[in-house]
mmCIF file of C-alpha atoms in Angstrom:
data_model
loop_
_atom_site.group_PDB
_atom_site.id
_atom_site.type_symbol
_atom_site.label_atom_id
_atom_site.label_comp_id
_atom_site.label_asym_id
_atom_site.label_seq_id
_atom_site.Cartn_x
_atom_site.Cartn_y
_atom_site.Cartn_z
ATOM 1 C CA MET A 1 -19.109 -34.469 -20.839
ATOM 2 C CA ALA A 2 -16.193 -32.150 -21.671
ATOM 3 C CA ARG A 3 -13.212 -33.838 -23.280
ATOM 4 C CA ALA A 4 -9.576 -33.537 -22.323
ATOM 5 C CA TYR A 5 -7.401 -31.440 -24.607
ATOM 6 C CA GLY A 6 -3.679 -32.128 -24.881
ATOM 7 C CA GLY A 7 -3.988 -34.639 -22.064
ATOM 8 C CA ILE A 8 -5.352 -31.986 -19.682
ATOM 9 C CA SER A 9 -8.924 -32.246 -18.445
ATOM 10 C CA PRO A 10 -11.237 -29.213 -18.365
ATOM 11 C CA GLU A 11 -11.117 -29.331 -14.575
ATOM 12 C CA GLN A 12 -7.313 -29.172 -14.625
ATOM 13 C CA ARG A 13 -7.350 -26.253 -17.057
ATOM 14 C CA LYS A 14 -9.839 -24.435 -14.871
ATOM 15 C CA ALA A 15 -7.692 -25.017 -11.773
ATOM 16 C CA GLU A 16 -4.584 -23.828 -13.615
ATOM 17 C CA ARG A 17 -6.309 -20.638 -14.766
ATOM 18 C CA ARG A 18 -7.506 -19.950 -11.250
ATOM 19 C CA ALA A 19 -4.007 -20.496 -9.849
ATOM 20 C CA LYS A 20 -2.548 -18.131 -12.481
ATOM 21 C CA LEU A 21 -5.091 -15.454 -11.599
ATOM 22 C CA LEU A 22 -4.330 -15.818 -7.898
ATOM 23 C CA GLN A 23 -0.619 -15.388 -8.611
ATOM 24 C CA ALA A 24 -1.344 -12.420 -10.854
ATOM 25 C CA GLY A 25 -3.415 -10.852 -8.099
ATOM 26 C CA LEU A 26 -0.685 -11.349 -5.535
ATOM 27 C CA GLN A 27 1.855 -9.775 -7.870
ATOM 28 C CA LEU A 28 -0.168 -6.769 -9.012
ATOM 29 C CA PHE A 29 -2.098 -6.015 -5.819
ATOM 30 C CA THR A 30 1.173 -5.790 -3.893
ATOM 31 C CA GLY A 31 3.045 -4.018 -6.694
ATOM 32 C CA ALA A 32 0.870 -1.378 -8.317
ATOM 33 C CA GLY A 33 -1.610 -1.694 -5.449
ATOM 34 C CA PHE A 34 -5.129 -3.104 -5.325
ATOM 35 C CA ALA A 35 -6.906 0.159 -6.160
ATOM 36 C CA ALA A 36 -4.702 0.840 -9.201
ATOM 37 C CA THR A 37 -4.957 -2.668 -10.665
ATOM 38 C CA ARG A 38 -7.423 -3.312 -13.488
ATOM 39 C CA ILE A 39 -9.008 -6.635 -14.361
ATOM 40 C CA SER A 40 -7.505 -6.394 -17.864
ATOM 41 C CA GLU A 41 -4.050 -6.148 -16.283
ATOM 42 C CA LEU A 42 -4.722 -9.203 -14.122
ATOM 43 C CA CYS A 43 -5.720 -11.136 -17.229
ATOM 44 C CA THR A 44 -2.607 -10.054 -19.110
ATOM 45 C CA GLU A 45 -0.379 -10.999 -16.175
ATOM 46 C CA ALA A 46 -2.072 -14.398 -15.851
ATOM 47 C CA GLY A 47 -2.224 -15.018 -19.606
ATOM 48 C CA VAL A 48 -5.966 -15.637 -19.603
ATOM 49 C CA SER A 49 -8.960 -13.959 -21.199
ATOM 50 C CA THR A 50 -11.395 -11.605 -19.492
ATOM 51 C CA ARG A 51 -14.038 -14.302 -19.957
ATOM 52 C CA ASN A 52 -11.819 -16.736 -18.075
ATOM 53 C CA PHE A 53 -11.493 -14.209 -15.247
ATOM 54 C CA TYR A 54 -15.248 -13.896 -14.812
ATOM 55 C CA GLU A 55 -15.615 -17.666 -14.888
ATOM 56 C CA GLU A 56 -13.548 -17.744 -11.699
ATOM 57 C CA PHE A 57 -14.219 -14.458 -9.919
ATOM 58 C CA ALA A 58 -17.104 -12.017 -9.814
ATOM 59 C CA SER A 59 -14.782 -9.032 -9.356
ATOM 60 C CA LYS A 60 -11.230 -8.118 -8.431
ATOM 61 C CA GLU A 61 -12.508 -7.723 -4.840
ATOM 62 C CA ASP A 62 -13.550 -11.371 -5.004
ATOM 63 C CA LEU A 63 -10.023 -12.301 -6.094
ATOM 64 C CA LEU A 64 -8.531 -10.249 -3.256
ATOM 65 C CA ARG A 65 -10.811 -11.930 -0.724
ATOM 66 C CA ASP A 66 -9.750 -15.384 -1.932
ATOM 67 C CA LEU A 67 -6.077 -14.447 -1.656
ATOM 68 C CA HIS A 68 -6.555 -13.066 1.859
ATOM 69 C CA ASP A 69 -8.357 -16.241 2.899
ATOM 70 C CA LEU A 70 -5.752 -18.499 1.276
ATOM 71 C CA ILE A 71 -2.820 -16.812 3.044
ATOM 72 C CA ASN A 72 -4.495 -17.169 6.438
ATOM 73 C CA ALA A 73 -5.749 -20.699 5.810
ATOM 74 C CA THR A 74 -2.325 -21.896 4.692
ATOM 75 C CA ALA A 75 -0.604 -20.479 7.770
ATOM 76 C CA PHE A 76 -3.304 -21.814 10.086
ATOM 77 C CA ALA A 77 -3.114 -25.326 8.645
ATOM 78 C CA GLN A 78 0.675 -25.372 8.969
ATOM 79 C CA VAL A 79 0.550 -24.173 12.584
ATOM 80 C CA ARG A 80 -2.123 -26.687 13.579
ATOM 81 C CA THR A 81 -0.208 -29.533 11.957
ATOM 82 C CA ALA A 82 3.051 -28.565 13.661
ATOM 83 C CA LEU A 83 1.459 -28.340 17.116
ATOM 84 C CA SER A 84 -0.539 -31.562 16.689
ATOM 85 C CA GLU A 85 2.756 -33.378 16.085
ATOM 86 C CA LEU A 86 4.406 -31.772 19.120
ATOM 87 C CA GLU A 87 4.164 -34.078 22.115
ATOM 88 C CA THR A 88 5.603 -31.775 24.761
ATOM 89 C CA ALA A 89 3.348 -29.590 26.911
ATOM 90 C CA ASP A 90 6.156 -27.087 27.576
ATOM 91 C CA VAL A 91 4.542 -23.726 26.882
ATOM 92 C CA ALA A 92 7.753 -22.052 25.711
ATOM 93 C CA ILE A 93 8.420 -24.799 23.154
ATOM 94 C CA ARG A 94 4.804 -24.802 21.939
ATOM 95 C CA ILE A 95 4.622 -21.014 21.594
ATOM 96 C CA THR A 96 8.025 -20.915 19.897
ATOM 97 C CA THR A 97 6.911 -23.599 17.449
ATOM 98 C CA LEU A 98 3.591 -21.879 16.798
ATOM 99 C CA LEU A 99 5.245 -18.570 16.031
ATOM 100 C CA ASP A 100 8.169 -19.954 14.059
ATOM 101 C CA VAL A 101 5.798 -21.836 11.750
ATOM 102 C CA PHE A 102 3.410 -18.891 11.464
ATOM 103 C CA VAL A 103 6.088 -16.288 10.771
ATOM 104 C CA HIS A 104 7.821 -18.565 8.250
ATOM 105 C CA SER A 105 4.509 -19.142 6.465
ATOM 106 C CA VAL A 106 3.484 -15.493 6.141
ATOM 107 C CA THR A 107 6.959 -14.125 5.366
ATOM 108 C CA ALA A 108 8.167 -16.841 2.956
ATOM 109 C CA ASP A 109 6.713 -14.627 0.226
ATOM 110 C CA PRO A 110 7.172 -10.948 1.252
ATOM 111 C CA ARG A 111 4.103 -10.043 -0.790
ATOM 112 C CA ALA A 112 1.798 -12.008 1.510
ATOM 113 C CA PRO A 113 1.999 -9.675 4.546
ATOM 114 C CA ARG A 114 1.451 -6.637 2.325
ATOM 115 C CA LEU A 115 -1.643 -8.176 0.783
ATOM 116 C CA ASN A 116 -2.968 -9.427 4.113
ATOM 117 C CA TYR A 117 -2.319 -6.405 6.300
ATOM 118 C CA VAL A 118 -2.281 -3.464 3.878
ATOM 119 C CA GLU A 119 -4.030 -4.040 0.544
ATOM 120 C CA ALA A 120 -6.948 -6.059 1.962
ATOM 121 C CA VAL A 121 -7.764 -3.503 4.669
ATOM 122 C CA GLY A 122 -10.923 -1.440 4.240
ATOM 123 C CA VAL A 123 -11.739 -2.614 0.702
ATOM 124 C CA ASN A 124 -15.319 -3.715 1.334
ATOM 125 C CA ALA A 125 -17.592 -5.131 4.023
ATOM 126 C CA GLU A 126 -17.150 -8.762 2.938
ATOM 127 C CA ILE A 127 -13.364 -8.666 3.239
ATOM 128 C CA GLU A 128 -13.637 -6.865 6.577
ATOM 129 C CA GLN A 129 -15.988 -9.579 7.835
ATOM 130 C CA GLN A 130 -13.521 -12.210 6.676
ATOM 131 C CA HIS A 131 -10.718 -10.343 8.437
ATOM 132 C CA VAL A 132 -12.746 -10.366 11.672
ATOM 133 C CA ARG A 133 -13.377 -14.101 11.295
ATOM 134 C CA TRP A 134 -9.653 -14.751 10.944
ATOM 135 C CA VAL A 135 -8.825 -12.502 13.913
ATOM 136 C CA ASN A 136 -11.256 -14.551 15.987
ATOM 137 C CA THR A 137 -9.883 -17.844 14.652
ATOM 138 C CA TRP A 138 -6.296 -16.909 15.500
ATOM 139 C CA ALA A 139 -7.333 -15.461 18.873
ATOM 140 C CA GLU A 140 -9.193 -18.651 19.803
ATOM 141 C CA PHE A 141 -6.156 -20.699 18.833
ATOM 142 C CA ILE A 142 -3.809 -18.578 20.956
ATOM 143 C CA GLU A 143 -6.331 -18.690 23.798
ATOM 144 C CA SER A 144 -6.398 -22.492 23.659
ATOM 145 C CA GLU A 145 -2.606 -22.614 23.993
ATOM 146 C CA ALA A 146 -2.735 -20.217 26.945
ATOM 147 C CA LEU A 147 -5.393 -22.338 28.662
ATOM 148 C CA ARG A 148 -3.268 -25.440 28.035
ATOM 149 C CA ALA A 149 -0.402 -23.702 29.833
ATOM 150 C CA ALA A 150 -2.734 -22.716 32.679
ATOM 151 C CA ALA A 151 -3.971 -26.294 33.042
ATOM 152 C CA THR A 152 -0.394 -27.477 33.630
ATOM 153 C CA GLY A 153 0.214 -24.779 36.244
ATOM 154 C CA VAL A 154 2.726 -22.850 34.149
ATOM 155 C CA ALA A 155 0.412 -19.889 33.526
ATOM 156 C CA PRO A 156 -2.211 -18.393 35.861
ATOM 157 C CA ARG A 157 -5.786 -19.605 35.596
ATOM 158 C CA ARG A 158 -7.734 -16.700 34.114
ATOM 159 C CA SER A 159 -9.585 -15.620 31.005
ATOM 160 C CA TYR A 160 -7.199 -15.194 28.064
ATOM 161 C CA ARG A 161 -9.728 -13.898 25.525
ATOM 162 C CA LEU A 162 -8.670 -10.240 25.618
ATOM 163 C CA THR A 163 -5.008 -11.210 25.842
ATOM 164 C CA ALA A 164 -5.335 -13.318 22.697
ATOM 165 C CA ILE A 165 -7.096 -10.573 20.747
ATOM 166 C CA ALA A 166 -4.452 -8.058 21.828
ATOM 167 C CA LEU A 167 -1.710 -10.436 20.692
ATOM 168 C CA VAL A 168 -3.284 -10.871 17.256
ATOM 169 C CA GLY A 169 -3.353 -7.088 16.900
ATOM 170 C CA ALA A 170 0.278 -6.759 17.984
ATOM 171 C CA ILE A 171 1.416 -9.504 15.605
ATOM 172 C CA THR A 172 -0.463 -7.863 12.732
ATOM 173 C CA GLY A 173 1.184 -4.531 13.515
ATOM 174 C CA LEU A 174 4.674 -6.016 13.618
ATOM 175 C CA LEU A 175 4.197 -7.835 10.308
ATOM 176 C CA ARG A 176 2.850 -4.657 8.720
ATOM 177 C CA GLU A 177 5.984 -2.852 9.908
ATOM 178 C CA TRP A 178 8.191 -5.670 8.616
ATOM 179 C CA GLN A 179 6.802 -5.517 5.077
ATOM 180 C CA ALA A 180 7.002 -1.697 4.955
ATOM 181 C CA HIS A 181 10.394 -1.097 6.550
ATOM 182 C CA ARG A 182 13.301 0.062 4.410
ATOM 183 C CA PRO A 183 15.886 -1.339 4.621
ATOM 184 C CA PRO A 184 14.107 -4.665 5.267
ATOM 185 C CA LEU A 185 14.070 -5.891 8.847
ATOM 186 C CA ALA A 186 15.377 -9.375 9.511
ATOM 187 C CA VAL A 187 12.585 -11.924 9.837
ATOM 188 C CA ASP A 188 14.304 -13.323 12.937
ATOM 189 C CA GLU A 189 13.969 -9.938 14.659
ATOM 190 C CA ILE A 190 10.235 -9.940 14.122
ATOM 191 C CA ALA A 191 9.926 -13.582 15.204
ATOM 192 C CA VAL A 192 11.832 -12.956 18.448
ATOM 193 C CA GLU A 193 9.797 -9.845 19.243
ATOM 194 C CA ILE A 194 6.501 -11.669 18.713
ATOM 195 C CA ARG A 195 7.642 -14.693 20.716
ATOM 196 C CA GLU A 196 8.783 -12.656 23.719
ATOM 197 C CA LEU A 197 5.617 -10.581 23.619
ATOM 198 C CA MET A 198 3.380 -13.651 23.571
ATOM 199 C CA LEU A 199 5.224 -15.475 26.323
ATOM 200 C CA ALA A 200 5.200 -12.382 28.545
ATOM 201 C CA ALA A 201 1.473 -11.854 27.980
ATOM 202 C CA ILE A 202 0.531 -15.467 28.714
ATOM 203 C CA LEU A 203 2.860 -16.057 31.649
ATOM 204 C CA ARG A 204 2.300 -12.746 33.431
ATOM 205 C CA SER A 205 0.552 -12.782 36.791
ATOM 206 C CA ARG A 206 -2.955 -11.408 37.107
#
C-alpha cells in the first residue's frame, strides 16, 4: 500500500495533478489553441512531468475530451439542481431559471465557451460523438420542460423534439459569438436573447 508523503495521500496527489493538467489544458487550448499546444507545454504549465501526464491521459485529445465533458456536466448538474428546487410550474420562471443558471455556468470562465464550441469541434470522432451525446442530453432536457408546459395548458400539445434540437443549436451559436466578439458582448444580452428565443419557440402555436 502506497504511503502518504507530507500528509498527502497518493490518491490526493494524483487528483491534484489531474486537476492541474485540466486547468493547464483549459488555459493553453483556449490561448494558443488546441492544435498548437504540445504535451510538453501542458506539463510545464501544470508543473508536472510527462510521465505524470500519461498516467492521467492517453493523449492531449483525451484531455480535451475530459474538459469538454466536465464543462457540460457541471452546467447540467447546476441546471437540474436549480429546477428540482423550483416549486412553481410557471413556464416563464422555469425557462428563465434554466437559462440563467446555464449561461452563468458556461460564461463564468470565458475560456469555457471557446473550448466547448470552438476548440473541441472537429478534433476527432470520439469528441464528436461526445458532442452529439451532450446535444441530445440538453435537447431532451429542454423537451421535458416544454412538455411540462404543455401538460399545464400553457404551451400547445405537440412534439418538441425538433424544437429542442434547434434551440440547442441556436444557443451554441450565440455562445460561440459571445466568446469571439470584440469588444466583448454583455452576458446579459446573450441571456436575454436565448430566453426570448426559447420562450417564443415553446409557446408558439402549431
